[in-house]
Amino acid sequence: MEEVTAANVTPVVVDTDGGVDDMVALWFLATHPMIELRGVVATGISRPARTVARNALLLFDALDCDVPVVIGADQPFGPAPAVAAAAMHGPEGLGDLRPWRPRREPTAVTPGELLIETSRRSPVRLLTLGPLSTLAGLLGTGAVADLTVMGGSIRAGGNALPAAEANIARDPSAAAHVVAHPWTVPTRLVGLDVTLHATLTSAEIAAFGDSTPAGPLVRRLLEHYRAHANDPERFPCHDLFAAATLVDPGMATFEHLPLSVDTGGSAAWGMTVADFRSVPPGRSLPGWRRWAVATGVDLDRYRALVRGAAGPL
């Protein structure tokens, strides 16, 4: 690993909806020496925003760190289909763990205030791991240095609906609003096209030792997640892969494609649509924006990164 200096540590704010893979991603970012986790936004929709905040605070208790957690949106930005909660996250978003009371309460500022305050030293990179309901109401703050969205699917189909990935399906209007925004910073979409192939194995789970901060907690979360996977020997952890690309973007191959999100309420509601035609930059259809879309994964590189992060400090 390269030498850690103030110049090469990446400041990050995470917008999460508090599921199992969210917690593993937060563990990764909070403990990685190349990341400065400056704050967490708890977005509801999948579960109440205060439950999301509590889950993040419990993880930070286990890590003994004081990352500020603020309450985000608790309702979709626009009309949204009914999407059932995924069993793999458990009733509280903590797998089979029963929640307890965290030492801290959420910080009493708004998500917009958090972004502005945490970017005073330098602009932050924003990583979203859930529905884009909070971000859709914050566009134009100027506090974000770049944006990575875990969500969507351009070729792999849907997991919450036939054509829609869960984070997009739970608030298609918010996703459409964010995708169509005239961003002046880099924007990346890390969706099912890569996260379904970025799988973990028992070797990665075994790397979480009892002597590392939150090691037993993260191992138990991953064991629960694996038990609900189609193939328990090779299972995805979607949000973890998206978080890992902030440390090593070379793990993913990106294509620059015009994107849009279907909000029509039909069978394709929530579908992330990419225009694969040879359209020159600047000649996309109205409302479409070019994003860097992850379409390939270096699996060995990813698994090695996870094992290294899980091992002794």
PDB file of C-alpha atoms in Angstrom:
ATOM      1  CA  MET A   1       0.000   0.000   0.000  1.00  0.00           C
ATOM      2  CA  GLU A   2       1.253   3.477  -0.820  1.00  0.00           C
ATOM      3  CA  GLU A   3       2.364   5.749   1.991  1.00  0.00           C
ATOM      4  CA  VAL A   4      -0.560   7.533   3.628  1.00  0.00           C
ATOM      5  CA  THR A   5      -0.282  11.323   3.627  1.00  0.00           C
ATOM      6  CA  ALA A   6      -2.795  14.128   4.035  1.00  0.00           C
ATOM      7  CA  ALA A   7      -2.600  14.692   0.274  1.00  0.00           C
ATOM      8  CA  ASN A   8      -3.714  11.213  -0.744  1.00  0.00           C
ATOM      9  CA  VAL A   9      -6.413  10.539   1.874  1.00  0.00           C
ATOM     10  CA  THR A  10      -9.875  10.833   0.318  1.00  0.00           C
ATOM     11  CA  PRO A  11     -12.605  12.655   2.296  1.00  0.00           C
ATOM     12  CA  VAL A  12     -15.950  10.862   1.922  1.00  0.00           C
ATOM     13  CA  VAL A  13     -19.558  11.321   2.995  1.00  0.00           C
ATOM     14  CA  VAL A  14     -21.850   8.284   2.676  1.00  0.00           C
ATOM     15  CA  ASP A  15     -25.615   8.318   2.141  1.00  0.00           C
ATOM     16  CA  THR A  16     -26.924   4.956   3.368  1.00  0.00           C
ATOM     17  CA  ASP A  17     -30.224   3.140   3.836  1.00  0.00           C
ATOM     18  CA  GLY A  18     -28.865   0.946   6.610  1.00  0.00           C
ATOM     19  CA  GLY A  19     -28.851  -2.623   5.286  1.00  0.00           C
ATOM     20  CA  VAL A  20     -26.304  -5.380   5.913  1.00  0.00           C
ATOM     21  CA  ASP A  21     -24.089  -4.566   2.939  1.00  0.00           C
ATOM     22  CA  ASP A  22     -24.299  -0.872   3.900  1.00  0.00           C
ATOM     23  CA  MET A  23     -22.858  -1.699   7.324  1.00  0.00           C
ATOM     24  CA  VAL A  24     -20.003  -3.679   5.786  1.00  0.00           C
ATOM     25  CA  ALA A  25     -19.271  -0.806   3.391  1.00  0.00           C
ATOM     26  CA  LEU A  26     -19.256   1.677   6.286  1.00  0.00           C
ATOM     27  CA  TRP A  27     -16.864  -0.578   8.204  1.00  0.00           C
ATOM     28  CA  PHE A  28     -14.542  -0.628   5.173  1.00  0.00           C
ATOM     29  CA  LEU A  29     -14.534   3.147   4.740  1.00  0.00           C
ATOM     30  CA  ALA A  30     -14.293   3.966   8.458  1.00  0.00           C
ATOM     31  CA  THR A  31     -11.233   1.741   8.932  1.00  0.00           C
ATOM     32  CA  HIS A  32      -9.348   2.177   5.656  1.00  0.00           C
ATOM     33  CA  PRO A  33      -6.268   4.416   6.019  1.00  0.00           C
ATOM     34  CA  MET A  34      -6.800   6.009   2.590  1.00  0.00           C
ATOM     35  CA  ILE A  35     -10.297   7.234   3.512  1.00  0.00           C
ATOM     36  CA  GLU A  36     -11.424   9.995   5.872  1.00  0.00           C
ATOM     37  CA  LEU A  37     -15.094   9.292   6.569  1.00  0.00           C
ATOM     38  CA  ARG A  38     -16.467  12.736   7.390  1.00  0.00           C
ATOM     39  CA  GLY A  39     -20.124  11.935   7.809  1.00  0.00           C
ATOM     40  CA  VAL A  40     -23.074   9.651   7.134  1.00  0.00           C
ATOM     41  CA  VAL A  41     -26.564  10.566   5.923  1.00  0.00           C
ATOM     42  CA  ALA A  42     -29.320   8.162   6.993  1.00  0.00           C
ATOM     43  CA  THR A  43     -31.941   7.932   4.250  1.00  0.00           C
ATOM     44  CA  GLY A  44     -35.188   6.124   5.018  1.00  0.00           C
ATOM     45  CA  ILE A  45     -37.455   4.554   2.362  1.00  0.00           C
ATOM     46  CA  SER A  46     -36.148   0.991   2.839  1.00  0.00           C
ATOM     47  CA  ARG A  47     -36.599   1.363   6.616  1.00  0.00           C
ATOM     48  CA  PRO A  48     -37.186   4.432   8.841  1.00  0.00           C
ATOM     49  CA  ALA A  49     -34.363   6.968   8.670  1.00  0.00           C
ATOM     50  CA  ARG A  50     -33.877   6.852  12.463  1.00  0.00           C
ATOM     51  CA  THR A  51     -33.413   3.080  12.250  1.00  0.00           C
ATOM     52  CA  VAL A  52     -30.816   3.618   9.531  1.00  0.00           C
ATOM     53  CA  ALA A  53     -29.028   6.181  11.725  1.00  0.00           C
ATOM     54  CA  ARG A  54     -29.115   3.844  14.715  1.00  0.00           C
ATOM     55  CA  ASN A  55     -27.520   1.036  12.687  1.00  0.00           C
ATOM     56  CA  ALA A  56     -24.664   3.280  11.594  1.00  0.00           C
ATOM     57  CA  LEU A  57     -24.141   4.544  15.149  1.00  0.00           C
ATOM     58  CA  LEU A  58     -23.999   0.970  16.478  1.00  0.00           C
ATOM     59  CA  LEU A  59     -21.271   0.151  13.977  1.00  0.00           C
ATOM     60  CA  PHE A  60     -19.301   3.255  14.927  1.00  0.00           C
ATOM     61  CA  ASP A  61     -19.656   2.304  18.587  1.00  0.00           C
ATOM     62  CA  ALA A  62     -18.028  -1.034  17.760  1.00  0.00           C
ATOM     63  CA  LEU A  63     -15.266   0.824  15.903  1.00  0.00           C
ATOM     64  CA  ASP A  64     -14.945   3.443  18.676  1.00  0.00           C
ATOM     65  CA  CYS A  65     -15.126   6.336  16.222  1.00  0.00           C
ATOM     66  CA  ASP A  66     -17.273   9.462  16.260  1.00  0.00           C
ATOM     67  CA  VAL A  67     -18.353   9.897  12.634  1.00  0.00           C
ATOM     68  CA  PRO A  68     -21.347  12.280  12.570  1.00  0.00           C
ATOM     69  CA  VAL A  69     -24.625  10.685  11.451  1.00  0.00           C
ATOM     70  CA  VAL A  70     -27.545  12.876  10.319  1.00  0.00           C
ATOM     71  CA  ILE A  71     -31.158  12.137   9.416  1.00  0.00           C
ATOM     72  CA  GLY A  72     -32.044  12.308   5.722  1.00  0.00           C
ATOM     73  CA  ALA A  73     -35.238  11.855   3.739  1.00  0.00           C
ATOM     74  CA  ASP A  74     -37.889   9.527   5.129  1.00  0.00           C
ATOM     75  CA  GLN A  75     -40.220   9.620   2.111  1.00  0.00           C
ATOM     76  CA  PRO A  76     -39.621   9.111  -1.624  1.00  0.00           C
ATOM     77  CA  PHE A  77     -38.901  12.208  -3.693  1.00  0.00           C
ATOM     78  CA  GLY A  78     -41.704  11.219  -6.086  1.00  0.00           C
ATOM     79  CA  PRO A  79     -44.134   8.400  -6.898  1.00  0.00           C
ATOM     80  CA  ALA A  80     -42.602   4.971  -6.308  1.00  0.00           C
ATOM     81  CA  PRO A  81     -43.681   1.356  -6.699  1.00  0.00           C
ATOM     82  CA  ALA A  82     -44.168  -0.874  -3.680  1.00  0.00           C
ATOM     83  CA  VAL A  83     -40.940  -2.847  -3.168  1.00  0.00           C
ATOM     84  CA  ALA A  84     -40.794  -5.532  -0.506  1.00  0.00           C
ATOM     85  CA  ALA A  85     -37.962  -5.510   2.030  1.00  0.00           C
ATOM     86  CA  ALA A  86     -35.208  -8.027   1.280  1.00  0.00           C
ATOM     87  CA  ALA A  87     -34.954 -10.872   3.813  1.00  0.00           C
ATOM     88  CA  MET A  88     -31.173 -10.841   3.607  1.00  0.00           C
ATOM     89  CA  HIS A  89     -31.099  -7.598   5.615  1.00  0.00           C
ATOM     90  CA  GLY A  90     -33.191  -8.919   8.502  1.00  0.00           C
ATOM     91  CA  PRO A  91     -36.087  -7.077  10.173  1.00  0.00           C
ATOM     92  CA  GLU A  92     -33.906  -4.190  11.422  1.00  0.00           C
ATOM     93  CA  GLY A  93     -31.265  -4.051   8.675  1.00  0.00           C
ATOM     94  CA  LEU A  94     -28.740  -5.837  10.899  1.00  0.00           C
ATOM     95  CA  GLY A  95     -29.187  -9.408   9.708  1.00  0.00           C
ATOM     96  CA  ASP A  96     -30.035 -11.689  12.616  1.00  0.00           C
ATOM     97  CA  LEU A  97     -28.663  -9.274  15.232  1.00  0.00           C
ATOM     98  CA  ARG A  98     -31.045  -7.676  17.693  1.00  0.00           C
ATOM     99  CA  PRO A  99     -30.324  -3.937  17.933  1.00  0.00           C
ATOM    100  CA  TRP A 100     -29.228  -2.274  21.133  1.00  0.00           C
ATOM    101  CA  ARG A 101     -29.016   1.384  22.148  1.00  0.00           C
ATOM    102  CA  PRO A 102     -26.073   3.281  20.661  1.00  0.00           C
ATOM    103  CA  ARG A 103     -23.934   5.590  22.799  1.00  0.00           C
ATOM    104  CA  ARG A 104     -24.705   8.623  20.633  1.00  0.00           C
ATOM    105  CA  GLU A 105     -27.723  10.214  19.016  1.00  0.00           C
ATOM    106  CA  PRO A 106     -27.789  11.502  15.413  1.00  0.00           C
ATOM    107  CA  THR A 107     -26.185  14.912  14.946  1.00  0.00           C
ATOM    108  CA  ALA A 108     -28.799  17.683  14.869  1.00  0.00           C
ATOM    109  CA  VAL A 109     -27.968  19.184  11.475  1.00  0.00           C
ATOM    110  CA  THR A 110     -29.493  18.687   8.041  1.00  0.00           C
ATOM    111  CA  PRO A 111     -27.790  16.645   5.289  1.00  0.00           C
ATOM    112  CA  GLY A 112     -27.139  19.851   3.384  1.00  0.00           C
ATOM    113  CA  GLU A 113     -25.482  21.435   6.408  1.00  0.00           C
ATOM    114  CA  LEU A 114     -23.383  18.300   6.901  1.00  0.00           C
ATOM    115  CA  LEU A 115     -22.135  18.388   3.311  1.00  0.00           C
ATOM    116  CA  ILE A 116     -21.294  22.083   3.475  1.00  0.00           C
ATOM    117  CA  GLU A 117     -19.585  21.825   6.868  1.00  0.00           C
ATOM    118  CA  THR A 118     -17.566  18.720   6.026  1.00  0.00           C
ATOM    119  CA  SER A 119     -16.361  20.253   2.749  1.00  0.00           C
ATOM    120  CA  ARG A 120     -14.925  23.440   4.290  1.00  0.00           C
ATOM    121  CA  ARG A 121     -11.393  21.984   4.322  1.00  0.00           C
ATOM    122  CA  SER A 122     -11.760  20.321   0.909  1.00  0.00           C
ATOM    123  CA  PRO A 123     -14.690  19.121  -1.221  1.00  0.00           C
ATOM    124  CA  VAL A 124     -15.890  15.631  -0.332  1.00  0.00           C
ATOM    125  CA  ARG A 125     -16.637  12.600  -2.438  1.00  0.00           C
ATOM    126  CA  LEU A 126     -20.225  11.460  -1.985  1.00  0.00           C
ATOM    127  CA  LEU A 127     -21.098   7.760  -2.072  1.00  0.00           C
ATOM    128  CA  THR A 128     -24.781   6.795  -2.083  1.00  0.00           C
ATOM    129  CA  LEU A 129     -25.732   3.263  -1.018  1.00  0.00           C
ATOM    130  CA  GLY A 130     -29.518   3.538  -1.000  1.00  0.00           C
ATOM    131  CA  PRO A 131     -32.378   5.383  -2.691  1.00  0.00           C
ATOM    132  CA  LEU A 132     -31.433   8.851  -3.938  1.00  0.00           C
ATOM    133  CA  SER A 133     -34.291  10.552  -2.093  1.00  0.00           C
ATOM    134  CA  THR A 134     -32.084  12.780   0.074  1.00  0.00           C
ATOM    135  CA  LEU A 135     -29.625  13.683  -2.678  1.00  0.00           C
ATOM    136  CA  ALA A 136     -32.417  14.665  -5.069  1.00  0.00           C
ATOM    137  CA  GLY A 137     -33.371  17.439  -2.660  1.00  0.00           C
ATOM    138  CA  LEU A 138     -29.787  18.664  -2.241  1.00  0.00           C
ATOM    139  CA  LEU A 139     -28.651  19.206  -5.816  1.00  0.00           C
ATOM    140  CA  GLY A 140     -26.680  22.359  -6.411  1.00  0.00           C
ATOM    141  CA  THR A 141     -24.985  22.674  -2.995  1.00  0.00           C
ATOM    142  CA  GLY A 142     -21.547  22.720  -4.664  1.00  0.00           C
ATOM    143  CA  ALA A 143     -20.022  20.761  -1.782  1.00  0.00           C
ATOM    144  CA  VAL A 144     -19.487  17.479  -3.649  1.00  0.00           C
ATOM    145  CA  ALA A 145     -16.194  16.782  -5.433  1.00  0.00           C
ATOM    146  CA  ASP A 146     -17.565  13.729  -7.215  1.00  0.00           C
ATOM    147  CA  LEU A 147     -20.405  11.255  -6.917  1.00  0.00           C
ATOM    148  CA  THR A 148     -20.555   7.468  -6.897  1.00  0.00           C
ATOM    149  CA  VAL A 149     -23.996   5.865  -6.889  1.00  0.00           C
ATOM    150  CA  MET A 150     -24.432   2.213  -5.955  1.00  0.00           C
ATOM    151  CA  GLY A 151     -27.521   1.399  -7.922  1.00  0.00           C
ATOM    152  CA  GLY A 152     -29.020   0.653 -11.275  1.00  0.00           C
ATOM    153  CA  SER A 153     -28.534  -2.005 -13.891  1.00  0.00           C
ATOM    154  CA  ILE A 154     -28.004  -1.446 -17.598  1.00  0.00           C
ATOM    155  CA  ARG A 155     -27.675  -5.059 -18.786  1.00  0.00           C
ATOM    156  CA  ALA A 156     -28.233  -7.339 -15.781  1.00  0.00           C
ATOM    157  CA  GLY A 157     -31.952  -6.770 -15.246  1.00  0.00           C
ATOM    158  CA  GLY A 158     -33.488  -5.913 -11.893  1.00  0.00           C
ATOM    159  CA  ASN A 159     -33.506  -7.429  -8.426  1.00  0.00           C
ATOM    160  CA  ALA A 160     -36.389  -5.513  -6.799  1.00  0.00           C
ATOM    161  CA  LEU A 161     -38.503  -5.362  -9.964  1.00  0.00           C
ATOM    162  CA  PRO A 162     -38.021  -7.169 -13.287  1.00  0.00           C
ATOM    163  CA  ALA A 163     -36.131  -4.228 -14.789  1.00  0.00           C
ATOM    164  CA  ALA A 164     -35.187  -2.167 -11.729  1.00  0.00           C
ATOM    165  CA  GLU A 165     -32.433  -2.444  -9.149  1.00  0.00           C
ATOM    166  CA  ALA A 166     -33.612  -1.923  -5.549  1.00  0.00           C
ATOM    167  CA  ASN A 167     -32.074   1.496  -4.803  1.00  0.00           C
ATOM    168  CA  ILE A 168     -33.520   2.965  -7.992  1.00  0.00           C
ATOM    169  CA  ALA A 169     -36.842   1.108  -7.740  1.00  0.00           C
ATOM    170  CA  ARG A 170     -37.603   2.530  -4.296  1.00  0.00           C
ATOM    171  CA  ASP A 171     -37.540   6.115  -5.637  1.00  0.00           C
ATOM    172  CA  PRO A 172     -37.312   6.301  -9.447  1.00  0.00           C
ATOM    173  CA  SER A 173     -38.153  10.006  -9.537  1.00  0.00           C
ATOM    174  CA  ALA A 174     -35.215  10.820  -7.254  1.00  0.00           C
ATOM    175  CA  ALA A 175     -32.887   8.716  -9.383  1.00  0.00           C
ATOM    176  CA  ALA A 176     -34.112  10.371 -12.589  1.00  0.00           C
ATOM    177  CA  HIS A 177     -33.603  13.800 -11.013  1.00  0.00           C
ATOM    178  CA  VAL A 178     -30.034  12.964  -9.938  1.00  0.00           C
ATOM    179  CA  VAL A 179     -29.078  11.293 -13.226  1.00  0.00           C
ATOM    180  CA  ALA A 180     -30.385  14.195 -15.327  1.00  0.00           C
ATOM    181  CA  HIS A 181     -28.735  16.884 -13.196  1.00  0.00           C
ATOM    182  CA  PRO A 182     -26.066  18.893 -15.112  1.00  0.00           C
ATOM    183  CA  TRP A 183     -23.180  17.688 -12.951  1.00  0.00           C
ATOM    184  CA  THR A 184     -19.860  19.493 -13.220  1.00  0.00           C
ATOM    185  CA  VAL A 185     -18.083  16.793 -11.183  1.00  0.00           C
ATOM    186  CA  PRO A 186     -17.350  13.156 -12.129  1.00  0.00           C
ATOM    187  CA  THR A 187     -20.351  10.847 -11.722  1.00  0.00           C
ATOM    188  CA  ARG A 188     -20.123   7.057 -11.546  1.00  0.00           C
ATOM    189  CA  LEU A 189     -22.789   4.368 -11.457  1.00  0.00           C
ATOM    190  CA  VAL A 190     -21.804   1.078  -9.811  1.00  0.00           C
ATOM    191  CA  GLY A 191     -24.724  -1.267 -10.289  1.00  0.00           C
ATOM    192  CA  LEU A 192     -25.743  -4.880 -10.633  1.00  0.00           C
ATOM    193  CA  ASP A 193     -23.727  -5.269 -13.837  1.00  0.00           C
ATOM    194  CA  VAL A 194     -20.619  -5.476 -11.653  1.00  0.00           C
ATOM    195  CA  THR A 195     -21.773  -6.040  -8.085  1.00  0.00           C
ATOM    196  CA  LEU A 196     -23.391  -9.379  -8.955  1.00  0.00           C
ATOM    197  CA  HIS A 197     -19.979 -10.519 -10.226  1.00  0.00           C
ATOM    198  CA  ALA A 198     -17.944  -8.955  -7.404  1.00  0.00           C
ATOM    199  CA  THR A 199     -18.456 -11.938  -5.146  1.00  0.00           C
ATOM    200  CA  LEU A 200     -16.955 -12.892  -1.802  1.00  0.00           C
ATOM    201  CA  THR A 201     -16.158 -16.366  -0.478  1.00  0.00           C
ATOM    202  CA  SER A 202     -15.561 -18.049   2.865  1.00  0.00           C
ATOM    203  CA  ALA A 203     -11.928 -16.898   2.622  1.00  0.00           C
ATOM    204  CA  GLU A 204     -12.967 -13.258   2.876  1.00  0.00           C
ATOM    205  CA  ILE A 205     -15.292 -13.937   5.807  1.00  0.00           C
ATOM    206  CA  ALA A 206     -12.567 -15.891   7.603  1.00  0.00           C
ATOM    207  CA  ALA A 207     -10.234 -12.882   7.314  1.00  0.00           C
ATOM    208  CA  PHE A 208     -12.304 -10.983   9.888  1.00  0.00           C
ATOM    209  CA  GLY A 209     -10.501 -11.862  13.090  1.00  0.00           C
ATOM    210  CA  ASP A 210     -11.659 -11.324  16.659  1.00  0.00           C
ATOM    211  CA  SER A 211      -8.761  -8.946  17.351  1.00  0.00           C
ATOM    212  CA  THR A 212      -9.725  -6.340  14.747  1.00  0.00           C
ATOM    213  CA  PRO A 213     -12.195  -3.491  15.438  1.00  0.00           C
ATOM    214  CA  ALA A 214     -15.749  -4.734  14.770  1.00  0.00           C
ATOM    215  CA  GLY A 215     -14.345  -7.929  13.218  1.00  0.00           C
ATOM    216  CA  PRO A 216     -16.829 -10.310  14.907  1.00  0.00           C
ATOM    217  CA  LEU A 217     -19.746  -7.970  14.103  1.00  0.00           C
ATOM    218  CA  VAL A 218     -18.866  -7.672  10.404  1.00  0.00           C
ATOM    219  CA  ARG A 219     -18.225 -11.406  10.141  1.00  0.00           C
ATOM    220  CA  ARG A 220     -21.674 -12.155  11.575  1.00  0.00           C
ATOM    221  CA  LEU A 221     -23.333  -9.685   9.208  1.00  0.00           C
ATOM    222  CA  LEU A 222     -21.611 -11.310   6.234  1.00  0.00           C
ATOM    223  CA  GLU A 223     -22.536 -14.803   7.407  1.00  0.00           C
ATOM    224  CA  HIS A 224     -26.199 -13.771   7.519  1.00  0.00           C
ATOM    225  CA  TYR A 225     -25.940 -12.140   4.079  1.00  0.00           C
ATOM    226  CA  ARG A 226     -24.272 -15.245   2.638  1.00  0.00           C
ATOM    227  CA  ALA A 227     -26.993 -17.524   4.045  1.00  0.00           C
ATOM    228  CA  HIS A 228     -29.579 -15.715   1.905  1.00  0.00           C
ATOM    229  CA  ALA A 229     -27.528 -15.701  -1.302  1.00  0.00           C
ATOM    230  CA  ASN A 230     -28.298 -17.851  -4.334  1.00  0.00           C
ATOM    231  CA  ASP A 231     -24.799 -19.319  -4.077  1.00  0.00           C
ATOM    232  CA  PRO A 232     -23.438 -19.134  -0.503  1.00  0.00           C
ATOM    233  CA  GLU A 233     -19.947 -20.002  -1.756  1.00  0.00           C
ATOM    234  CA  ARG A 234     -19.792 -16.970  -4.060  1.00  0.00           C
ATOM    235  CA  PHE A 235     -22.037 -14.176  -2.883  1.00  0.00           C
ATOM    236  CA  PRO A 236     -22.175 -10.450  -3.684  1.00  0.00           C
ATOM    237  CA  CYS A 237     -21.944  -7.625  -1.162  1.00  0.00           C
ATOM    238  CA  HIS A 238     -23.123  -4.823  -3.415  1.00  0.00           C
ATOM    239  CA  ASP A 239     -22.374  -1.765  -1.299  1.00  0.00           C
ATOM    240  CA  LEU A 240     -18.958  -3.027  -0.243  1.00  0.00           C
ATOM    241  CA  PHE A 241     -17.817  -3.214  -3.852  1.00  0.00           C
ATOM    242  CA  ALA A 242     -19.029   0.326  -4.529  1.00  0.00           C
ATOM    243  CA  ALA A 243     -17.124   1.536  -1.454  1.00  0.00           C
ATOM    244  CA  ALA A 244     -14.012  -0.342  -2.531  1.00  0.00           C
ATOM    245  CA  THR A 245     -13.941   1.523  -5.852  1.00  0.00           C
ATOM    246  CA  LEU A 246     -13.251   4.734  -3.909  1.00  0.00           C
ATOM    247  CA  VAL A 247      -9.980   3.193  -2.729  1.00  0.00           C
ATOM    248  CA  ASP A 248      -9.073   1.342  -5.928  1.00  0.00           C
ATOM    249  CA  PRO A 249     -11.096   2.500  -8.957  1.00  0.00           C
ATOM    250  CA  GLY A 250      -9.035   0.147 -11.141  1.00  0.00           C
ATOM    251  CA  MET A 251     -11.035  -2.776  -9.782  1.00  0.00           C
ATOM    252  CA  ALA A 252     -13.866  -1.759 -12.106  1.00  0.00           C
ATOM    253  CA  THR A 253     -13.997  -1.064 -15.828  1.00  0.00           C
ATOM    254  CA  PHE A 254     -16.095   1.990 -16.679  1.00  0.00           C
ATOM    255  CA  GLU A 255     -17.888   2.957 -19.883  1.00  0.00           C
ATOM    256  CA  HIS A 256     -19.102   6.513 -20.466  1.00  0.00           C
ATOM    257  CA  LEU A 257     -22.751   6.201 -21.490  1.00  0.00           C
ATOM    258  CA  PRO A 258     -25.801   8.449 -21.709  1.00  0.00           C
ATOM    259  CA  LEU A 259     -28.223   7.477 -18.918  1.00  0.00           C
ATOM    260  CA  SER A 260     -31.855   8.006 -18.045  1.00  0.00           C
ATOM    261  CA  VAL A 261     -34.294   6.458 -15.550  1.00  0.00           C
ATOM    262  CA  ASP A 262     -37.810   5.308 -16.441  1.00  0.00           C
ATOM    263  CA  THR A 263     -40.448   7.053 -14.306  1.00  0.00           C
ATOM    264  CA  GLY A 264     -43.476   6.164 -16.395  1.00  0.00           C
ATOM    265  CA  GLY A 265     -45.112   3.794 -13.948  1.00  0.00           C
ATOM    266  CA  SER A 266     -45.177   0.954 -16.485  1.00  0.00           C
ATOM    267  CA  ALA A 267     -43.507  -2.467 -16.466  1.00  0.00           C
ATOM    268  CA  ALA A 268     -40.128  -0.725 -16.810  1.00  0.00           C
ATOM    269  CA  TRP A 269     -40.696   1.619 -13.847  1.00  0.00           C
ATOM    270  CA  GLY A 270     -37.343   2.308 -12.213  1.00  0.00           C
ATOM    271  CA  MET A 271     -35.263   0.865 -15.044  1.00  0.00           C
ATOM    272  CA  THR A 272     -31.848   2.461 -15.556  1.00  0.00           C
ATOM    273  CA  VAL A 273     -31.587   2.915 -19.318  1.00  0.00           C
ATOM    274  CA  ALA A 274     -28.265   3.348 -21.112  1.00  0.00           C
ATOM    275  CA  ASP A 275     -27.945   4.529 -24.710  1.00  0.00           C
ATOM    276  CA  PHE A 276     -25.456   2.138 -26.319  1.00  0.00           C
ATOM    277  CA  ARG A 277     -25.599   3.783 -29.730  1.00  0.00           C
ATOM    278  CA  SER A 278     -22.549   5.628 -31.052  1.00  0.00           C
ATOM    279  CA  VAL A 279     -23.765   9.045 -30.007  1.00  0.00           C
ATOM    280  CA  PRO A 280     -21.055  11.745 -29.913  1.00  0.00           C
ATOM    281  CA  PRO A 281     -20.685  13.602 -26.606  1.00  0.00           C
ATOM    282  CA  GLY A 282     -23.009  16.568 -26.493  1.00  0.00           C
ATOM    283  CA  ARG A 283     -25.574  14.961 -28.814  1.00  0.00           C
ATOM    284  CA  SER A 284     -27.484  12.851 -26.304  1.00  0.00           C
ATOM    285  CA  LEU A 285     -31.261  13.000 -26.120  1.00  0.00           C
ATOM    286  CA  PRO A 286     -32.753  15.796 -23.968  1.00  0.00           C
ATOM    287  CA  GLY A 287     -32.699  14.841 -20.294  1.00  0.00           C
ATOM    288  CA  TRP A 288     -29.984  12.223 -20.763  1.00  0.00           C
ATOM    289  CA  ARG A 289     -26.553  12.695 -19.150  1.00  0.00           C
ATOM    290  CA  ARG A 290     -23.289  10.864 -19.623  1.00  0.00           C
ATOM    291  CA  TRP A 291     -22.132   8.894 -16.616  1.00  0.00           C
ATOM    292  CA  ALA A 292     -19.205   6.561 -16.066  1.00  0.00           C
ATOM    293  CA  VAL A 293     -20.974   3.210 -15.703  1.00  0.00           C
ATOM    294  CA  ALA A 294     -19.143   0.239 -14.190  1.00  0.00           C
ATOM    295  CA  THR A 295     -19.360  -2.724 -16.572  1.00  0.00           C
ATOM    296  CA  GLY A 296     -16.469  -5.004 -15.542  1.00  0.00           C
ATOM    297  CA  VAL A 297     -14.729  -6.149 -12.357  1.00  0.00           C
ATOM    298  CA  ASP A 298     -11.243  -7.416 -11.470  1.00  0.00           C
ATOM    299  CA  LEU A 299     -12.420 -10.085  -9.044  1.00  0.00           C
ATOM    300  CA  ASP A 300      -9.049 -11.223  -7.679  1.00  0.00           C
ATOM    301  CA  ARG A 301      -8.029  -7.612  -7.007  1.00  0.00           C
ATOM    302  CA  TYR A 302     -11.287  -6.953  -5.160  1.00  0.00           C
ATOM    303  CA  ARG A 303     -11.125 -10.029  -2.961  1.00  0.00           C
ATOM    304  CA  ALA A 304      -7.496  -9.315  -2.080  1.00  0.00           C
ATOM    305  CA  LEU A 305      -8.435  -5.765  -1.067  1.00  0.00           C
ATOM    306  CA  VAL A 306     -11.218  -7.044   1.213  1.00  0.00           C
ATOM    307  CA  ARG A 307      -8.975  -9.666   2.848  1.00  0.00           C
ATOM    308  CA  GLY A 308      -6.268  -7.075   3.421  1.00  0.00           C
ATOM    309  CA  ALA A 309      -8.722  -4.624   4.976  1.00  0.00           C
ATOM    310  CA  ALA A 310     -10.210  -7.325   7.216  1.00  0.00           C
ATOM    311  CA  GLY A 311      -6.868  -8.547   8.530  1.00  0.00           C
ATOM    312  CA  PRO A 312      -4.856  -7.288  11.528  1.00  0.00           C
ATOM    313  CA  LEU A 313      -4.206  -3.543  11.566  1.00  0.00           C
TER     314      LEU A 313
END
